[in-house]
């Protein structure tokens, strides 16, 4: 088997993804964990590019690396976590974690080795995927998403919107006694509203008019 | 560009192809770094001219070599790593900033077919790489283990994430008109004369893009991450020597990149404004347009006072986001119902 340039690049990305995935859970410092996670996302995007799914690769970087992971990093940096304290409960929760891991492993193994598909399933599941090599995968995705799957696509968007509004409603606190800036009112304010010119005669006092808004 | 270089060899082979890629990268990066040095000089000169000063005028004729002298000085200085810093991340952060600023240039078409990688998703690539730029800053802020640096990094991260949203919507407007994510196709959609350039139909979103680009590159009036009055120098405060130089170069390479993207999206890229000027090569036109874009950046720096942080956030989320969303719907409606949609695909 001859190793082409593409193969070498594939193994490079794959090895980076796996190694940084391992380091996410083994790194002692949580900020390092998040940084390894970002590297894992990034190399996964590289794998997508190698598969020809360049649109997905770019979305992965824009959405996960550029936005989600930034918020992760934000939260982890701001939190003051005592890690020696966190690790104390580790042995206590170990059996549960091992159990869940085993169940997942068995499920994966079932899917991979012991699952039999019916003869016609492939036909039913096959979407009208444009296989034509001349269509870029951005166009192919658009042609599928905005035609056959438009309702599912819109529903997914609505669910995300509801989740967003829900998060805002849950975390919003209506604090009283906060001085807020009303930029519209500030812009509309004229010099006449703000001050009066008063001629004061020498030796005489002046009675100030009531304060204006 | 890579293909053209590869064909020069006349022989086939993986190794030679790799060599062609390296040659293409060098052909872009070396002029870019020299351009960055002169960009810093022009920035200072324009700033000085607005304030009726002379600016750098000692090193070389008209002070042209000032940036190189500064670079040499930074190179010779001692690299200081704070005792409480996380050493690895502290040193990686400026490298990331610098590298990210350079790799975006891979998809910029300098002329017909003159891009290192003419990606089909070129504009998404630029968006993706610019969204990564925040990591260099946030990592440096955290690794410095300093209050000033950390606050500057947090500000910057929030700022860049906020303004990326409206930049994304601006890009969508342009994509509707061009019908492609490929930067060369977007440039070709503006071929002909100055009347076909997108800054005429898209003038309002061009303004939004320009202001968002200022915020995205941390330029004044949005240079809050390094606001010297309150944060000393923000995330750069603990950096010295070459690490600082990398941040500095990366920042200016990003500004040039934003000017280049502006030229490609709104000013017809390598195309000449009038057909009778077509004999001038395309990359010279792109160069002139990038220089114009940078001139705008420099002028804004010279005469606009710095925003307050809450005003900056308000501008991003409460003004630009609704406005750019509105313009996406507006232009989509015009293009769909007016029958202007591109039919090439």
XYZ file of C-alpha atoms in Angstrom:
558
model
C 0.000 0.000 0.000
C 1.408 3.303 -1.013
C 1.007 6.204 1.336
C -0.176 9.257 -0.566
C -0.049 12.833 0.675
C -3.780 12.722 1.444
C -3.305 9.603 3.577
C -0.551 11.231 5.581
C -2.710 14.299 6.152
C -5.635 12.094 7.181
C -3.564 10.230 9.761
C -2.197 13.523 11.027
C -5.682 14.944 11.603
C -7.066 11.684 12.963
C -4.204 11.252 15.416
C -4.551 14.881 16.551
C -8.301 14.454 17.058
C -7.877 11.306 19.136
C -4.939 12.577 21.155
C -6.577 15.898 21.979
C -9.814 14.062 22.790
C -7.916 11.986 25.316
C -6.227 15.062 26.727
C -9.598 16.798 27.211
C -10.469 14.308 29.941
C -6.996 13.740 31.317
C -5.725 17.327 31.560
C -5.509 18.521 35.166
C -6.251 22.139 34.401
C -9.829 22.727 33.123
C -8.705 25.606 30.886
C -6.248 23.229 29.233
C -9.114 20.765 28.787
C -11.161 23.334 26.891
C -8.165 24.258 24.740
C -7.643 20.577 23.861
C -11.348 20.336 23.068
C -10.947 23.234 20.657
C -8.038 21.460 18.990
C -10.188 18.315 18.717
C -12.987 20.298 17.022
C -10.488 21.893 14.706
C -8.908 18.631 13.590
C -12.381 17.133 13.135
C -13.047 20.018 10.756
C -9.862 19.040 8.931
C -11.218 15.485 8.578
C -14.456 16.893 7.135
C -12.452 18.793 4.533
C -10.651 15.583 3.562
C -14.037 13.896 3.089
C -15.074 16.711 0.739
C -17.610 18.138 3.191
C -16.034 21.584 3.202
C -19.248 23.420 4.077
C -19.759 21.313 7.212
C -16.098 21.783 8.120
C -16.409 25.568 7.982
C -19.659 25.495 9.960
C -18.012 23.329 12.588
C -15.260 25.897 13.004
C -17.570 28.929 12.931
C -20.207 27.543 15.289
C -18.380 25.210 17.662
C -14.882 26.624 17.765
C -15.782 30.257 17.126
C -18.793 30.573 19.398
C -19.614 27.586 21.626
C -16.074 26.847 22.766
C -15.433 30.548 23.430
C -18.322 30.512 25.895
C -16.968 27.291 27.434
C -13.619 28.951 27.880
C -15.289 32.038 29.344
C -17.178 30.025 31.929
C -14.243 27.801 32.860
C -11.915 30.774 33.242
C -14.361 32.703 35.400
C -15.313 29.821 37.671
C -13.188 29.334 40.720
C -13.216 25.568 41.099
C -11.264 23.691 43.706
C -10.081 20.603 41.863
C -8.630 18.640 44.691
C -12.079 18.825 46.268
C -13.721 17.733 43.020
C -11.466 14.725 42.686
C -12.288 13.409 46.149
C -15.680 12.107 45.051
C -14.157 10.360 42.092
C -13.958 6.824 43.495
C -17.472 7.161 44.866
C -18.983 7.833 41.423
C -16.677 5.449 39.600
C -19.059 2.403 39.526
C -21.883 4.463 37.990
C -19.568 5.947 35.378
C -18.146 2.544 34.464
C -21.682 1.136 34.150
C -22.822 3.894 31.789
C -19.637 3.540 29.783
C -20.160 -0.217 29.461
C -23.762 0.213 28.306
C -22.663 2.710 25.661
C -19.885 0.376 24.535
C -22.288 -2.563 24.193
C -24.749 -0.414 22.245
C -22.041 0.767 19.889
C -20.754 -2.764 19.411
C -24.294 -3.968 18.656
C -24.721 -1.298 16.038
C -21.379 -1.962 14.467
C -21.228 -5.770 14.411
C -24.547 -7.433 15.177
C -27.158 -5.170 13.597
C -28.920 -6.476 10.520
C -30.694 -4.125 8.196
C -33.668 -5.298 6.152
C -33.178 -5.530 2.421
C -35.206 -2.465 1.498
C -34.148 -0.181 4.320
C -31.366 1.403 2.331
C -33.859 2.313 -0.363
C -36.272 3.908 2.113
C -33.577 5.804 3.922
C -31.900 7.080 0.778
C -32.625 10.730 0.290
C -32.344 12.197 -3.184
C -28.741 13.099 -2.533
C -27.157 14.869 -5.471
C -24.209 12.673 -6.329
C -23.134 14.741 -9.274
C -19.555 15.755 -8.722
C -20.142 19.093 -10.425
C -22.476 20.302 -7.662
C -20.581 21.836 -4.745
C -21.686 20.495 -1.406
C -22.986 23.897 -0.330
C -25.469 23.798 -3.214
C -26.258 20.141 -2.573
C -27.053 20.831 1.098
C -29.177 23.835 0.201
C -31.065 21.917 -2.472
C -31.960 19.244 0.081
C -32.569 21.368 3.169
C -34.774 23.973 1.541
C -36.884 21.544 -0.490
C -37.574 18.095 0.955
C -36.689 18.888 4.537
C -37.899 22.480 4.783
C -40.440 21.795 7.560
C -38.020 19.777 9.675
C -35.409 22.457 9.107
C -37.772 25.240 10.149
C -38.898 23.247 13.179
C -35.293 22.827 14.271
C -34.839 26.582 13.937
C -37.968 27.247 16.016
C -36.781 24.847 18.734
C -33.483 26.710 18.905
C -35.356 30.020 19.118
C -37.519 28.707 21.959
C -34.419 27.425 23.751
C -32.765 30.816 23.370
C -35.767 32.730 24.675
C -36.116 30.198 27.486
C -32.516 30.711 28.554
C -32.980 34.475 28.537
C -36.231 34.279 30.545
C -34.685 31.906 33.097
C -31.598 33.995 33.731
C -33.086 37.470 33.417
C -33.303 39.369 36.684
C -35.300 42.550 36.782
C -33.174 44.593 39.120
C -34.541 47.784 40.598
C -32.501 50.832 41.364
C -30.252 50.477 38.334
C -29.555 53.660 36.441
C -29.892 52.934 32.761
C -28.805 55.113 29.898
C -31.601 56.146 27.559
C -29.681 57.121 24.460
C -32.761 58.363 22.607
C -33.580 60.800 25.417
C -29.960 61.971 25.536
C -29.851 62.644 21.821
C -33.149 64.538 21.879
C -31.943 66.769 24.722
C -31.371 70.383 23.664
C -29.160 72.986 25.360
C -32.307 74.889 26.379
C -33.486 71.879 28.386
C -30.235 71.634 30.247
C -29.174 75.107 31.303
C -30.212 78.741 31.659
C -27.989 81.740 31.244
C -28.442 84.171 34.072
C -27.037 87.707 34.233
C -25.918 88.290 37.789
C -25.445 91.887 38.841
C -22.458 92.668 40.998
C -23.284 92.457 44.684
C -26.656 90.887 43.986
C -27.459 87.257 44.502
C -29.466 85.174 42.123
C -32.386 82.897 42.739
C -31.958 79.780 40.678
C -35.012 78.593 38.796
C -36.150 75.029 39.575
C -33.930 72.359 38.060
C -34.857 71.071 34.649
C -34.705 67.483 33.530
C -1.626 29.811 -8.282
C -0.304 26.523 -6.868
C -1.173 24.752 -10.115
C 0.654 27.358 -12.161
C 3.774 26.996 -10.018
C 3.485 23.214 -10.119
C 3.349 23.239 -13.919
C 6.566 25.245 -13.970
C 8.442 22.176 -12.725
C 7.376 20.140 -15.748
C 7.648 16.907 -13.712
C 4.955 15.316 -11.550
C 5.231 14.164 -7.971
C 3.760 14.662 -4.523
C 6.900 16.230 -3.206
C 7.062 18.759 -6.037
C 3.408 19.640 -5.440
C 4.218 20.283 -1.797
C 7.109 22.443 -2.936
C 4.768 24.396 -5.228
C 2.411 24.996 -2.299
C 5.276 26.257 -0.144
C 6.433 28.528 -2.960
C 2.917 29.949 -3.377
C 2.631 30.557 0.363
C 5.987 32.343 0.411
C 4.947 34.422 -2.603
C 1.992 35.711 -0.569
C 3.426 35.881 2.935
C 6.703 37.686 2.229
C 5.103 40.641 0.383
C 2.381 40.651 3.033
C 4.869 41.012 5.890
C 6.691 43.802 4.071
C 3.324 45.434 3.403
C 2.502 45.156 7.102
C 5.722 46.990 7.992
C 4.837 49.847 5.650
C 1.222 49.774 6.834
C 2.373 50.549 10.359
C 4.418 53.418 8.964
C 1.499 54.814 6.951
C -0.795 54.452 9.927
C 1.548 56.583 12.018
C 2.069 59.078 9.178
C -1.675 59.547 8.603
C -2.286 59.852 12.325
C 0.486 62.439 12.549
C -0.803 64.386 9.553
C -4.293 64.670 11.055
C -2.761 66.025 14.271
C -0.381 68.305 12.313
C 2.733 66.480 13.465
C 5.534 65.090 11.322
C 5.348 61.462 12.382
C 8.308 59.126 11.913
C 10.859 60.929 9.732
C 14.310 59.953 10.957
C 15.077 56.368 9.939
C 15.639 56.181 6.188
C 14.211 58.593 3.604
C 10.976 60.131 4.985
C 11.265 57.691 7.890
C 10.259 54.802 5.604
C 12.448 52.318 7.465
C 11.015 53.170 10.887
C 9.029 49.922 11.147
C 12.096 47.832 10.353
C 14.068 49.650 13.025
C 11.256 49.028 15.507
C 11.159 45.377 14.522
C 14.905 45.032 14.997
C 14.657 46.704 18.383
C 11.904 44.313 19.507
C 13.903 41.384 18.183
C 16.911 42.328 20.285
C 14.932 42.847 23.483
C 14.696 40.343 26.273
C 11.645 38.071 26.372
C 10.151 38.422 29.814
C 7.799 35.718 31.053
C 5.954 36.657 34.260
C 6.617 34.295 37.152
C 2.944 33.486 37.646
C 2.235 32.947 33.966
C 1.256 29.692 32.359
C 4.388 29.516 30.219
C 3.264 27.314 27.341
C -0.032 29.074 26.705
C 1.616 32.447 27.290
C 4.025 31.763 24.432
C 1.557 29.965 22.144
C -1.034 32.779 22.241
C 0.907 35.351 20.149
C 1.893 32.620 17.700
C -1.770 31.692 17.238
C -2.731 35.318 16.665
C 0.016 35.764 14.104
C -0.620 32.468 12.295
C -4.363 33.035 12.068
C -3.781 36.504 10.686
C -1.651 34.997 7.924
C -3.634 31.883 6.948
C -6.754 33.856 6.046
C -4.787 35.243 3.111
C -4.777 31.773 1.540
C -8.165 32.361 -0.090
C -7.777 36.006 -1.127
C -7.743 36.161 -4.943
C -5.173 38.775 -6.007
C -6.075 38.460 -9.653
C -7.932 36.104 -11.960
C -6.967 32.664 -10.605
C -4.278 34.095 -8.332
C -5.194 32.659 -4.946
C -3.306 29.996 -3.018
C -6.543 28.053 -2.508
C -9.585 29.013 -4.557
C -12.038 27.417 -2.112
C -15.711 27.005 -2.919
C -16.456 28.124 0.620
C -13.844 30.889 0.649
C -15.936 33.448 2.441
C -16.942 30.966 5.150
C -13.270 30.130 5.539
C -12.468 33.773 6.234
C -15.361 33.971 8.695
C -14.162 30.790 10.410
C -10.568 31.937 10.719
C -11.538 35.386 11.968
C -13.758 33.744 14.576
C -10.711 31.813 15.755
C -8.780 35.050 16.235
C -10.376 35.540 19.619
C -8.422 32.582 21.048
C -5.041 34.227 20.743
C -6.335 37.128 22.782
C -8.285 35.204 25.395
C -5.418 32.728 25.898
C -2.896 35.516 26.320
C -5.159 37.257 28.802
C -5.640 34.143 30.883
C -2.047 32.919 30.725
C -0.588 36.302 31.738
C -2.131 35.866 35.179
C -2.700 39.606 35.427
C -5.899 41.536 36.134
C -5.376 44.036 33.323
C -4.654 41.363 30.760
C -7.566 39.201 31.862
C -10.092 42.048 31.761
C -8.816 43.105 28.352
C -9.129 39.559 27.056
C -12.687 39.182 28.345
C -13.714 42.450 26.778
C -12.145 41.517 23.514
C -13.738 38.078 23.407
C -17.212 39.500 24.024
C -16.622 42.226 21.466
C -15.425 39.918 18.711
C -18.220 37.404 19.237
C -20.810 40.211 19.134
C -19.662 41.863 15.947
C -19.126 38.603 14.092
C -22.893 38.148 14.050
C -23.560 41.293 12.057
C -20.573 40.594 9.787
C -22.190 37.223 9.072
C -25.460 38.855 8.059
C -23.662 41.382 5.865
C -21.936 38.494 4.114
C -25.311 36.820 3.554
C -26.565 39.938 1.734
C -23.563 39.904 -0.594
C -23.917 36.156 -1.140
C -27.538 36.573 -2.224
C -26.372 38.976 -4.905
C -23.334 36.997 -6.039
C -24.847 33.514 -5.754
C -21.588 31.937 -4.617
C -19.403 31.496 -1.558
C -16.309 31.551 -3.735
C -14.413 34.829 -3.493
C -13.352 34.764 -7.163
C -16.984 34.311 -8.219
C -18.037 37.211 -5.989
C -15.400 39.396 -7.652
C -16.462 38.241 -11.107
C -20.085 39.063 -10.335
C -18.919 42.707 -10.090
C -17.077 42.721 -13.408
C -17.648 45.459 -15.961
C -17.274 48.911 -14.497
C -17.546 50.783 -11.243
C -21.341 50.772 -11.646
C -21.429 47.016 -11.032
C -19.517 47.167 -7.775
C -21.543 46.145 -4.775
C -20.886 49.238 -2.693
C -23.544 51.060 -4.743
C -26.566 48.772 -4.165
C -25.253 47.646 -0.766
C -24.100 50.984 0.601
C -25.906 50.717 3.983
C -24.528 47.260 4.698
C -21.113 48.355 3.516
C -21.168 50.903 6.340
C -22.254 48.219 8.795
C -19.470 45.951 7.564
C -16.858 48.670 7.857
C -17.798 49.547 11.427
C -18.010 45.884 12.400
C -14.599 45.325 10.840
C -13.225 48.101 13.059
C -14.637 46.299 16.084
C -13.485 42.890 14.870
C -9.890 44.054 14.497
C -9.924 45.960 17.814
C -9.181 49.223 16.066
C -10.110 52.622 17.473
C -12.821 53.675 18.297
C -13.387 50.085 19.465
C -9.909 49.356 20.863
C -11.295 48.710 24.336
C -9.327 45.484 24.881
C -6.159 47.546 24.983
C -7.629 50.807 26.220
C -4.498 52.337 27.694
C -6.395 54.778 29.879
C -8.037 52.067 31.978
C -6.346 48.753 31.174
C -2.733 49.878 30.529
C -2.475 47.764 27.380
C -5.054 45.046 27.930
C -4.050 41.549 26.938
C -0.647 42.758 25.661
C 0.432 44.213 28.973
C 2.744 41.357 30.051
C 4.261 40.799 26.634
C 7.637 42.008 25.507
C 10.087 41.472 22.684
C 9.110 39.129 19.821
C 5.917 37.899 21.493
C 4.649 41.473 21.486
C 5.870 41.921 17.900
C 3.831 38.890 16.821
C 0.670 40.420 18.327
C 1.445 43.706 16.656
C 2.107 42.164 13.231
C -0.970 39.941 13.534
C -3.138 42.931 14.335
C -2.003 44.859 11.273
C -2.188 41.767 9.027
C -5.800 41.414 10.178
C -6.538 45.033 9.361
C -5.098 44.539 5.876
C -7.159 41.371 5.534
C -10.334 43.219 6.458
C -9.464 45.910 3.896
C -8.906 43.173 1.304
C -12.231 41.516 2.121
C -13.918 44.898 1.862
C -12.288 45.454 -1.542
C -13.399 42.014 -2.730
C -16.961 42.175 -1.434
C -17.815 45.768 -2.210
C -15.226 47.282 -4.563
C -14.892 44.689 -7.298
C -11.653 43.040 -6.155
C -9.118 42.991 -8.978
C -11.402 44.685 -11.525
C -10.637 48.167 -12.801
C -13.257 50.869 -12.310
C -13.498 51.711 -16.011
C -13.022 49.332 -18.973
C -10.393 51.552 -20.607
C -8.165 51.077 -17.532
C -8.146 47.295 -17.940
C -4.525 47.294 -19.167
C -3.349 47.875 -15.585
C -2.872 44.444 -13.945
C -5.533 43.278 -11.508
C -3.364 42.920 -8.435
C -2.432 46.606 -8.694
C -6.121 47.514 -8.577
C -6.608 45.254 -5.569
C -3.578 46.877 -3.955
C -5.024 50.357 -4.520
C -8.358 49.274 -3.054
C -6.720 47.698 -0.011
C -4.727 50.897 0.494
C -7.960 52.907 0.308
C -9.575 50.597 2.870
C -6.618 50.983 5.176
C -6.696 54.751 4.728
C -10.282 54.702 6.045
C -9.171 52.616 9.045
C -6.341 55.059 9.778
C -8.533 58.137 9.445
C -11.130 56.709 11.812
C -8.351 56.011 14.311
C -7.170 59.594 14.015
C -10.414 61.417 14.635
C -12.959 59.262 16.458
C -12.851 59.091 20.263
C -12.989 55.707 21.978
C -16.369 54.155 22.739
C -17.425 53.248 26.226
C -17.745 49.498 26.689
C -21.502 49.350 27.275
C -22.081 51.632 24.295
C -20.009 49.286 22.175
C -22.114 46.307 23.205
C -25.313 48.268 22.674
C -24.186 49.250 19.182
C -23.395 45.642 18.320
C -26.481 43.918 19.676
C -29.215 46.548 19.658
C -28.344 48.543 16.542
C -26.296 46.492 14.098
C -27.902 43.101 14.686
C -31.501 44.249 13.997
C -30.328 46.499 11.170
C -28.335 43.792 9.427
C -31.160 41.273 9.920
C -33.539 43.775 8.359
C -31.208 44.276 5.407
C -30.927 40.517 4.832
C -34.717 40.299 4.535
C -34.869 43.520 2.506
C -32.244 42.511 -0.053
C -33.525 38.938 -0.232
C -37.003 40.297 -1.019
C -35.677 42.659 -3.678
C -33.566 39.980 -5.319
C -36.280 37.324 -5.255
C -39.286 39.420 -6.257
C -37.351 41.738 -8.534
C -35.986 38.752 -10.425
C -32.333 39.786 -9.945
C -31.228 36.452 -8.519
C -28.067 35.138 -10.193
C -28.859 32.184 -12.414
C -25.355 30.814 -12.853
C -25.866 27.971 -10.404
